[in-house]
Coordinates of C-alpha atoms and ligand atoms in Angstrom, one line a residue:
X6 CA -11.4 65.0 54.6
X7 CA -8.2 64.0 52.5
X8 CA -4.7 66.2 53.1
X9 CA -3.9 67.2 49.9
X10 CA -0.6 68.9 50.6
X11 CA 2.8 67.6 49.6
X12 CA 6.1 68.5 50.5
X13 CA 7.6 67.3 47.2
X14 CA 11.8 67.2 47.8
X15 CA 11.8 69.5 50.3
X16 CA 9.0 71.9 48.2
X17 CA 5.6 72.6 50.4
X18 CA 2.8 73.1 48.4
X19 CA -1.1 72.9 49.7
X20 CA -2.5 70.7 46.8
X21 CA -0.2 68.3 44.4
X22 CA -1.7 70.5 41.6
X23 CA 1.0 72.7 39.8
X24 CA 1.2 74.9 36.4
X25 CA 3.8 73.8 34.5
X26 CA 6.0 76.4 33.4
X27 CA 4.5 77.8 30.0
X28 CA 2.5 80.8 29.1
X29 CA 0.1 80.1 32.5
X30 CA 3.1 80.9 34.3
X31 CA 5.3 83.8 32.1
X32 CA 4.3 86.7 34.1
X33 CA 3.0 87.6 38.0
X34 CA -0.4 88.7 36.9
X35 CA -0.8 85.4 35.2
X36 CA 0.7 83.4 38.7
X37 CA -1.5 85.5 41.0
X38 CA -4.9 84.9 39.3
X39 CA -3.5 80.7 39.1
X40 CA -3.2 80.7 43.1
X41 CA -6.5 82.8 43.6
X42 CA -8.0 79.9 41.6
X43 CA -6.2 77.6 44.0
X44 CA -3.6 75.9 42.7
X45 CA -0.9 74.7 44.7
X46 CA 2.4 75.8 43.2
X47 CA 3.9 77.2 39.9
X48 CA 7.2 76.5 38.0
X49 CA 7.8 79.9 36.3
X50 CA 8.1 80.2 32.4
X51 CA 11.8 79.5 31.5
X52 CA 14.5 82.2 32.4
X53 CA 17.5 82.6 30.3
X54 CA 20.4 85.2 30.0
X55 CA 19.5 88.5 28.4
X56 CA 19.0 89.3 26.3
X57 CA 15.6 87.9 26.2
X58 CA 14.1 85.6 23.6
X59 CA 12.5 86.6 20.3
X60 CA 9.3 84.6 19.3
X61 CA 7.6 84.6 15.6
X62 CA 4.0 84.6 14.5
X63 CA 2.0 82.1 14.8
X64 CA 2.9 79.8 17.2
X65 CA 0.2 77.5 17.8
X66 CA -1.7 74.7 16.1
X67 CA -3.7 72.0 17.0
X68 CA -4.2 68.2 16.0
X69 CA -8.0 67.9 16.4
X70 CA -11.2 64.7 17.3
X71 CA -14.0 64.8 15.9
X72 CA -16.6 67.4 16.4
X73 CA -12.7 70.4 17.0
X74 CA -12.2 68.5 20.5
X75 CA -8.3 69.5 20.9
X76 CA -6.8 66.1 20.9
X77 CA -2.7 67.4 21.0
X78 CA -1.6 70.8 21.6
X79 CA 1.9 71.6 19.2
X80 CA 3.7 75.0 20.0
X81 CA 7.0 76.4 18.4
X82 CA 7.6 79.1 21.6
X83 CA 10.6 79.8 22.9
X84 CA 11.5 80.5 26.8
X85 CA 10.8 84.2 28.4
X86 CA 10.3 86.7 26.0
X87 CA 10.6 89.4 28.9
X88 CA 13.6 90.4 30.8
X89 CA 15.4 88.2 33.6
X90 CA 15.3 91.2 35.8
X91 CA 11.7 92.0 35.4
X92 CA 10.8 88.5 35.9
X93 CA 12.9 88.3 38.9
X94 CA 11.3 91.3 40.7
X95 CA 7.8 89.9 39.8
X96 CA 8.6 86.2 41.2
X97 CA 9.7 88.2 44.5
X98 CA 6.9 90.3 44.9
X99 CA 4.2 87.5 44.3
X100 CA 6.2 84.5 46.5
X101 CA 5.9 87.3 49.2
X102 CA 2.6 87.4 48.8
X103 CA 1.5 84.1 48.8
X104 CA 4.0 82.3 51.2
X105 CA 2.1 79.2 51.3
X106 CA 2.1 78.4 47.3
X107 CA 5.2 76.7 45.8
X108 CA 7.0 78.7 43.2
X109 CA 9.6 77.0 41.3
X110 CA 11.9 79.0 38.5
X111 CA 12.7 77.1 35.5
X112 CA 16.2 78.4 34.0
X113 CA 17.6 77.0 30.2
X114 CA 21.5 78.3 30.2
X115 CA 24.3 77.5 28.1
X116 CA 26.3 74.6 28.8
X117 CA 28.7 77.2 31.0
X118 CA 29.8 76.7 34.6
X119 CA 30.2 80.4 34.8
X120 CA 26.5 81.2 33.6
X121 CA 25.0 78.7 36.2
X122 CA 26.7 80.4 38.9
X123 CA 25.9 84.0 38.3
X124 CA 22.2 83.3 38.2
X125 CA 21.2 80.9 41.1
X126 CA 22.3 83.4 43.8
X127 CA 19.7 85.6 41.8
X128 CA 16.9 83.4 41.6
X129 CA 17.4 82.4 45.3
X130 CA 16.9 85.8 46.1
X131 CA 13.7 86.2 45.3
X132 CA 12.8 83.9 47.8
X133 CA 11.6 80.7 45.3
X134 CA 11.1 77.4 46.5
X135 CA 13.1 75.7 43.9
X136 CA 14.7 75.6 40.7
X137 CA 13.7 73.5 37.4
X138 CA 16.2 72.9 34.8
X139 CA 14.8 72.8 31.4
X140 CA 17.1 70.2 29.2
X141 CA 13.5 69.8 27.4
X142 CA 13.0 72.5 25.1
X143 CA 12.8 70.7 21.4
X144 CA 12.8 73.6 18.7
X145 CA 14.8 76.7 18.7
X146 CA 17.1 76.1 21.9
X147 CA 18.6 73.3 20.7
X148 CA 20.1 74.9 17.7
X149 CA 21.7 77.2 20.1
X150 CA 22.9 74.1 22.3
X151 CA 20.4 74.6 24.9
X152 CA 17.4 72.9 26.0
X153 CA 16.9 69.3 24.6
X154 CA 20.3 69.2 23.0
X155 CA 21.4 69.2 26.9
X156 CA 18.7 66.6 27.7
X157 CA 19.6 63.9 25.3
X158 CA 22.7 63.6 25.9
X159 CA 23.1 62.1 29.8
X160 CA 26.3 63.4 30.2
X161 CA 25.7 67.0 30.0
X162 CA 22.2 66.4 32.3
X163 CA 24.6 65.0 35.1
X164 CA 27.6 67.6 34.3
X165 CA 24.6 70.8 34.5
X166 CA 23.0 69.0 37.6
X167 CA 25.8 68.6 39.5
X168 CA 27.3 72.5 38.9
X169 CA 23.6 73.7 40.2
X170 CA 24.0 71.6 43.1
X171 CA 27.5 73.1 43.9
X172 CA 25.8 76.8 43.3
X173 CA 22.6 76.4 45.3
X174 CA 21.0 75.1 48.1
X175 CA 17.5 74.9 46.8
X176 CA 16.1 71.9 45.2
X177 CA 16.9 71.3 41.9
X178 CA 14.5 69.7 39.7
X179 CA 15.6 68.5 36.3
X180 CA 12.8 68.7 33.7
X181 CA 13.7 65.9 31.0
X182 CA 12.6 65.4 27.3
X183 CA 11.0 62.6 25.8
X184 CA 12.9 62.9 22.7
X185 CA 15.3 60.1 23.4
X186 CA 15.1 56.2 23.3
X187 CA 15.2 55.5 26.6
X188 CA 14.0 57.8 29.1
X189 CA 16.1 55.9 32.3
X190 CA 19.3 57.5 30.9
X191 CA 18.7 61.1 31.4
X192 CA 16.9 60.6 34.3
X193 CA 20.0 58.4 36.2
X194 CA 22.2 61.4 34.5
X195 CA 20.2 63.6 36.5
X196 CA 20.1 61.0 40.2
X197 CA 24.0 60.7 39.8
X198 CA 24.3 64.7 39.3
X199 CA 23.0 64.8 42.5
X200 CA 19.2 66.2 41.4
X201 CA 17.0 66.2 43.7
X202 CA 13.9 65.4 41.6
X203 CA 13.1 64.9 38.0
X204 CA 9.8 66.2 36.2
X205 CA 8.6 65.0 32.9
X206 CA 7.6 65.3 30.1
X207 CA 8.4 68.1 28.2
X208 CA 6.8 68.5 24.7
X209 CA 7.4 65.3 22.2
X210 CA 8.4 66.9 18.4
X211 CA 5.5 67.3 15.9
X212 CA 4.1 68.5 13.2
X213 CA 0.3 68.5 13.6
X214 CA -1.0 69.1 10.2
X215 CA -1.0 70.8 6.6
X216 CA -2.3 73.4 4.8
X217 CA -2.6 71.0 1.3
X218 CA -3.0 74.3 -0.7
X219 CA -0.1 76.3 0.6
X220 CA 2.3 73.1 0.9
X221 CA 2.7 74.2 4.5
X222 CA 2.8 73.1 7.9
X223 CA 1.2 74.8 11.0
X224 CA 1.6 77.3 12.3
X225 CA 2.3 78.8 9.6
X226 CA 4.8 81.7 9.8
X227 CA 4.7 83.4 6.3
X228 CA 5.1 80.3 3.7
X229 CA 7.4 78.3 6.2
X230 CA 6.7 76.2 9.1
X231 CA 9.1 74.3 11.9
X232 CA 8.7 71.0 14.0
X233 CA 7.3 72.3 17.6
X234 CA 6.7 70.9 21.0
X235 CA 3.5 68.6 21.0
X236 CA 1.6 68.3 24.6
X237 CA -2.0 67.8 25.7
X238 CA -4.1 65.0 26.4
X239 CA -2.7 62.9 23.5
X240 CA 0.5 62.6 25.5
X241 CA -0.6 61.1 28.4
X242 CA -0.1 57.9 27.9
X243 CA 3.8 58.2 26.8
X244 CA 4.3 60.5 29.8
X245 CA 2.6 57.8 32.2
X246 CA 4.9 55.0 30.8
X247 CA 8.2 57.4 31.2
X248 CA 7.2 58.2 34.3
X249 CA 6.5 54.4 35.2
X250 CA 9.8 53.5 33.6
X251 CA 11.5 55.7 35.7
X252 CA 10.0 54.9 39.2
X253 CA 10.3 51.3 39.2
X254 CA 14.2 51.5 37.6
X255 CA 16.6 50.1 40.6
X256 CA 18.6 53.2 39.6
X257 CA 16.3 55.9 40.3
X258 CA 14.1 54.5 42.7
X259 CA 12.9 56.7 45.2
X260 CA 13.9 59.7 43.2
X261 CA 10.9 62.4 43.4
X262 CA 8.9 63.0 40.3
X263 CA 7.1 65.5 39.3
X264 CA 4.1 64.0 36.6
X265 CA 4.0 66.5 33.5
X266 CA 1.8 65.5 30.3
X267 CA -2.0 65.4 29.0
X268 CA -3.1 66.0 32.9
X269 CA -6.6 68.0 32.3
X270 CA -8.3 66.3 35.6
X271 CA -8.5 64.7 38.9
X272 CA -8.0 61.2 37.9
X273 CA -5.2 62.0 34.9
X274 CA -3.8 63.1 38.1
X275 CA -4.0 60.3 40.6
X276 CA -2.9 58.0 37.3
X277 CA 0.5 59.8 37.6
X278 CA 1.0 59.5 41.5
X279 CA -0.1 56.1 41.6
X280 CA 2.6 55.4 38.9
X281 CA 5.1 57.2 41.3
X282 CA 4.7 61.3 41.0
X283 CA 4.6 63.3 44.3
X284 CA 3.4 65.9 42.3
X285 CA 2.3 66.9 38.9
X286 CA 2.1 69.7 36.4
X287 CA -0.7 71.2 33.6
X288 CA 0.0 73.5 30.8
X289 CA -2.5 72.6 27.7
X290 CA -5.6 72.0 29.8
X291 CA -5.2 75.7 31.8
X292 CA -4.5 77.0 28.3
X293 CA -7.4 75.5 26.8
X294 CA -9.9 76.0 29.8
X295 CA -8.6 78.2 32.3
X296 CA -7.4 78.0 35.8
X297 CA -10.8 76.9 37.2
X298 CA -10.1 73.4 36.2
X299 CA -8.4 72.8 39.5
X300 CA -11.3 73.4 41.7
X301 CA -12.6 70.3 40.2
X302 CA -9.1 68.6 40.3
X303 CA -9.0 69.3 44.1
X304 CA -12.9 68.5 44.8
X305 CA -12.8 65.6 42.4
X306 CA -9.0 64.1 44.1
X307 CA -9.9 64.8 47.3
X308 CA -13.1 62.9 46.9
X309 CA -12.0 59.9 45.3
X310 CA -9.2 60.0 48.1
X311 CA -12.0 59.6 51.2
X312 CA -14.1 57.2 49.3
X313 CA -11.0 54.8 49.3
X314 CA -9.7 55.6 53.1
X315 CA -6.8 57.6 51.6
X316 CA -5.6 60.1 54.0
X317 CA -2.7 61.9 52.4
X318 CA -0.8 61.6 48.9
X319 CA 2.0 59.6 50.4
X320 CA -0.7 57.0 50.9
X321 CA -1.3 56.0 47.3
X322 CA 1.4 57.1 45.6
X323 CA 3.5 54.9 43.6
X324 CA 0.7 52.0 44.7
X325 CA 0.4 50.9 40.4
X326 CA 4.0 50.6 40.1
X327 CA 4.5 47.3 41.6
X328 CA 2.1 46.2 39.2
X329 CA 3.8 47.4 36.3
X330 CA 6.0 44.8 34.9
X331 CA 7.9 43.7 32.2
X332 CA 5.8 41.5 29.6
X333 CA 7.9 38.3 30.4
X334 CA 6.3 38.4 33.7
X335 CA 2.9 38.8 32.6
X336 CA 0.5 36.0 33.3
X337 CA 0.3 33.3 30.4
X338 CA -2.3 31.6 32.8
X339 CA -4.6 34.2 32.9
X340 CA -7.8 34.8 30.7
X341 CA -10.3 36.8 29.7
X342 CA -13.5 36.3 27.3
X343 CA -15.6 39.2 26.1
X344 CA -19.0 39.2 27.2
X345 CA -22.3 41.4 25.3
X346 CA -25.3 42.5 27.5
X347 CA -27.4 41.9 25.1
X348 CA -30.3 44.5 26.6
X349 CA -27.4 47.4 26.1
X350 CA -26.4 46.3 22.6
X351 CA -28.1 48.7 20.5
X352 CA -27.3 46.3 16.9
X353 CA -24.8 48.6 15.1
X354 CA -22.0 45.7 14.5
X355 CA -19.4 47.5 15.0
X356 CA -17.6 44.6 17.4
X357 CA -18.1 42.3 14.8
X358 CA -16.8 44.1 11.8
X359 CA -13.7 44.9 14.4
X360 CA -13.2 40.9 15.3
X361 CA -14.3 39.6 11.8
X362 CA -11.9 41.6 9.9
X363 CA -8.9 42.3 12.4
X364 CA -9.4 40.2 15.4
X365 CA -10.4 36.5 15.7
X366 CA -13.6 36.2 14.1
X367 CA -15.2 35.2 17.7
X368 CA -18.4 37.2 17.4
X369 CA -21.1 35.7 15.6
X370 CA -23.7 38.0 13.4
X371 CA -27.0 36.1 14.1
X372 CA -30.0 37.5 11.9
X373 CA -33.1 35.9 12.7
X374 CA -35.9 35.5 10.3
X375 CA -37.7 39.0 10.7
X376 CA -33.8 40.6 10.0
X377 CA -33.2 41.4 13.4
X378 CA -29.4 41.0 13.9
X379 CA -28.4 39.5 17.4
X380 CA -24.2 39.5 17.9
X381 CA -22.7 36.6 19.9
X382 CA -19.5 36.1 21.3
X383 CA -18.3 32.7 20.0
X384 CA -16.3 31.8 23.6
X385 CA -13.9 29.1 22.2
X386 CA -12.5 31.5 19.8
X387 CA -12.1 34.7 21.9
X388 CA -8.7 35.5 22.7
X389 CA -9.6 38.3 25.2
X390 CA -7.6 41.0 22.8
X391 CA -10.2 44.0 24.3
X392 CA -11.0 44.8 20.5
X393 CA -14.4 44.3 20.6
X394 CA -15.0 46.2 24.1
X395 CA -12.7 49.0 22.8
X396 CA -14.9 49.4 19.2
X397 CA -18.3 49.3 21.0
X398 CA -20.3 52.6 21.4
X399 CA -21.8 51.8 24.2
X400 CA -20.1 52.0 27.6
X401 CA -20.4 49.2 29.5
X402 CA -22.0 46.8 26.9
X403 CA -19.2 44.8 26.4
X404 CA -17.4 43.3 29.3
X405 CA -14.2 41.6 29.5
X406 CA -15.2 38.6 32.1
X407 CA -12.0 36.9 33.7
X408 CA -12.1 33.0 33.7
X409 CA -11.3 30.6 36.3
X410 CA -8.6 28.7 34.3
X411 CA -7.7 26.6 37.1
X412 CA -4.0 27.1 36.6
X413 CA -1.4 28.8 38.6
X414 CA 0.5 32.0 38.1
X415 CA 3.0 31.1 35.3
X416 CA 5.1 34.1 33.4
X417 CA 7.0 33.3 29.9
X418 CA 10.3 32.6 31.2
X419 CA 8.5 29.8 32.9
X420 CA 6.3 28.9 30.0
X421 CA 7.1 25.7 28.2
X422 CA 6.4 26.9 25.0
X423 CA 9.2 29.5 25.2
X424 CA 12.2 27.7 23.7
X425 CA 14.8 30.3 25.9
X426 CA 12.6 29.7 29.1
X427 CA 14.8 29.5 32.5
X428 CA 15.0 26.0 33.5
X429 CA 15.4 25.1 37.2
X430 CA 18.1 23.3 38.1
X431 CA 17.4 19.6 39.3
Ligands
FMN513 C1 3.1 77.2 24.5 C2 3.9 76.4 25.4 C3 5.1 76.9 25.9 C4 5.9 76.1 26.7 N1 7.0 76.7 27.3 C5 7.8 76.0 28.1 C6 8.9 76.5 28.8 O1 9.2 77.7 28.6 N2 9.7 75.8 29.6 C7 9.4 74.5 29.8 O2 10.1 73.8 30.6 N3 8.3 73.9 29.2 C8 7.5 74.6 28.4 N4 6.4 74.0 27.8 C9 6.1 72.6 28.1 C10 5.2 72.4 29.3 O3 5.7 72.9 30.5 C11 4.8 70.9 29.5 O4 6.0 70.2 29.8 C12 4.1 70.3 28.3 O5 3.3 71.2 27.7 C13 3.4 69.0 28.7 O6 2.3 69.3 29.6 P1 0.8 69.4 29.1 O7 0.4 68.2 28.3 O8 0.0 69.6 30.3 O9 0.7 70.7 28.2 C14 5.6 74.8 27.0 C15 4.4 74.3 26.5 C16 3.6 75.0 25.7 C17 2.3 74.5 25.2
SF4_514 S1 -12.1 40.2 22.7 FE1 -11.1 40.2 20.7 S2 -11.2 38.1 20.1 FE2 -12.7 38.3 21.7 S3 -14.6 38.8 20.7 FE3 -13.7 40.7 21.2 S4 -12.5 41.3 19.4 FE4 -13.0 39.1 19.2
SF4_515 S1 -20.5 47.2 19.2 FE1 -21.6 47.1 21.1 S2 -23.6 48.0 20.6 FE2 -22.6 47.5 18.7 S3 -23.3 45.5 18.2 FE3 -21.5 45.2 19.3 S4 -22.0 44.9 21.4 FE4 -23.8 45.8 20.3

């Protein structure tokens, strides 16, 4: 049976699975019924100075798939609406009573030396595992130079970091934002400070949708709306890539990372450690379906881990980032061609409308004399773009078969056809 526990920079935790600090996490009777469920560890909803934040109504809204699946979660909250001194006396009481679960406290302070240092003695006596800092917060903190307005600009992360490493000797996590061009800079801001982990991503800015009639985004409060914080399954994939960016950067290497973004199961999960997380964090998919998802995270993780001879986290983690490259060093040489199983193809056309009209016009619409319409992939012409196999309805109908080319590895600074290519010397 796979070892599911971590110790994630110095943080123990049974499982990898975390909530991330959000409305899961604002208060202990929330916290108590997460580790009943079984998850491994918390990070607390964000602390600040009293007095304590003031949030509107409504806060929520959704961008929506077909048939209301919630495709993106958007949110204009603010941190803890409750008192730093209720919140620390409940943090105590419940990492006393469940010594074994990880509990980290996410703070969001003003840019003060001063400020830092009169709360981490505080939150280290409650007994916590760790601190998060939140430079991620993208509406409402900002304006009050808090929050993402510390996260995009490198040199405050690395100033912040370094002050809570003078004032504490738990580990300091620093939570980034993904509002910014390049995600390496905050996150080397952070190494140099001295941090002992980064997590990411906080929520990306977004407005999800209108009300046409009203002339008014959601949420609505009263006849005025405000950019929030978009999360959920839609931002997976830009959360992957920044956590990818940031494990394979010479910079940052080796610098622990807690995954945070669209994880709602055990194989979102396993994406991020194998792209370099030691541990990772849910907010939307608790909010959406309730703590229970992590028995099937666990079962699921812990499964997939025997079936591949995977004995602990540590064994597969960071395994995809070798494999993720820049483009140049793709493989020109390589080569795919899609391939239809014709007894799965159920004749809707919908490959060939995708390749006739947008792709490379390599699928043939055959309709034989009684009008039955066969579709054919015309080999010569296919490209191997992944349109076709992307389009289809059918799982599995369309393959994408690799070809034996005969030619060796060759990337495009090699490539003849690449006018800057790097020429060997003689
Ligand atoms: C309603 C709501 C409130 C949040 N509040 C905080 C917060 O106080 N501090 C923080 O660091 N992140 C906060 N977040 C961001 C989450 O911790 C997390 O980074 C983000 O939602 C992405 O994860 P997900 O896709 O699993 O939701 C909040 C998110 C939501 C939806
Ligand atoms: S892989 Fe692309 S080019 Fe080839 S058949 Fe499909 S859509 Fe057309
Ligand atoms: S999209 Fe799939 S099911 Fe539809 S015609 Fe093409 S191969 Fe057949």
């Amino acid at each position: 049976m796979a070892d599911l526990s971590i110790n994630f920079c110095g943080i123990k935790s049974p499982n990898p699975f975390w909530l991330a600090s959000a409305p899961p996490t604002d208060k202990a009777y929330n916290v108590v019924r997460a580790f009943e469920a079984g998850w491994g560890g918390v990070v607390w909803k964000t602390l600040g100075e009293d007095p304590a934040a003031v949030n509107v109504s409504s806060r929520y809204s959704a961008h929506y798939g077909k048939n209301r699946e919630v495709l993106g979660f958007n949110n204009i909250e603010l941190i803890t609406d409750r008192s730093l001194e209720i919140n620390l006396q409940e943090i105590t009481e419940v990492k006393k009573a469940w010594p074994d679960r990880a509990i980290v406290v996410s703070l969001m302070l003003p840019c003060e030396e001063a400020a830092w240092a009169d709360i981490l003695p505080k939150i280290e006596a409650t007994g916590a595992d760790g601190i998060e800092l939140n430079f991620g917060c993208p509406h409402g903190m900002p304006e009050r130079g808090m929050g993402a307005a510390v996260g995009q600009v490198p040199d405050y992360v690395e100033m912040v970091t370094r002050w809570c490493k003078q004032h504490t000797k738990l580990p300091v996590i620093v939570k980034l934002t993904p509002n910014i061009t390049d995600i390496r800079m905050p996150a080397r801001a952070a190494h140099n400070g001295g941090a002992d982990a980064v997590s990411l991503i906080n929520t990306i800015n977004s407005i999800t949708h209108l009300d046409l009639d009203r002339m008014v985004a959601f949420p609505a409060v009263g006849n005025a709306s405000t950019h929030g914080g978009y999360c959920g399954s839609a931002v997976k994939p830009i959360a992957l890539n920044m956590v990818a960016e940031i494990a394979r950067d010479p910079q940052t290497k080796g610098l622990p990372i807690s995954g945070i973004g669209g994880i709602g199961n055990w194989q979102d999960a396993a994406e991020f450690i194998a792209l370099g997380a030691g541990s990772v964090q849910v907010c939307t998919a608790a909010m959406l379906h309730g703590f229970r998802i992590v028995e099937e995270m666990k079962d699921g993780l812990s499964r997939w881990m025997d079936e591949k001879g995977y004995q602990s986290i540590a064994d597969f983690m960071g395994k995809a980032v070798p494999n993720t490259t820049d483009w140049k060093y793709l493989d020109m040489n390589y080569q795919v061609i899609a391939q239809i199983n014709q007894d799965a193809c159920i004749k809707c056309g919908k490959c060939y409308i995708a390749c006739e009209d947008t792709s490379h016009q390599s699928i043939a619409q055959l309709i034989d004399a009684a009008g039955v319409r066969t579709y054919e992939v015309i080999k010569e012409e296919c490209v191997g773009c992944n349109l076709c196999e992307i389009t289809c309805p059918v799982q599995g109908c369309i393959t994408m078969v690799p070809q034996d080319t005969g030619m060796p590895y060759m990337n495009w600074t090699q490539d003849p056809r690449n006018p800057r290519r790097e020429v060997k010397a003689a």
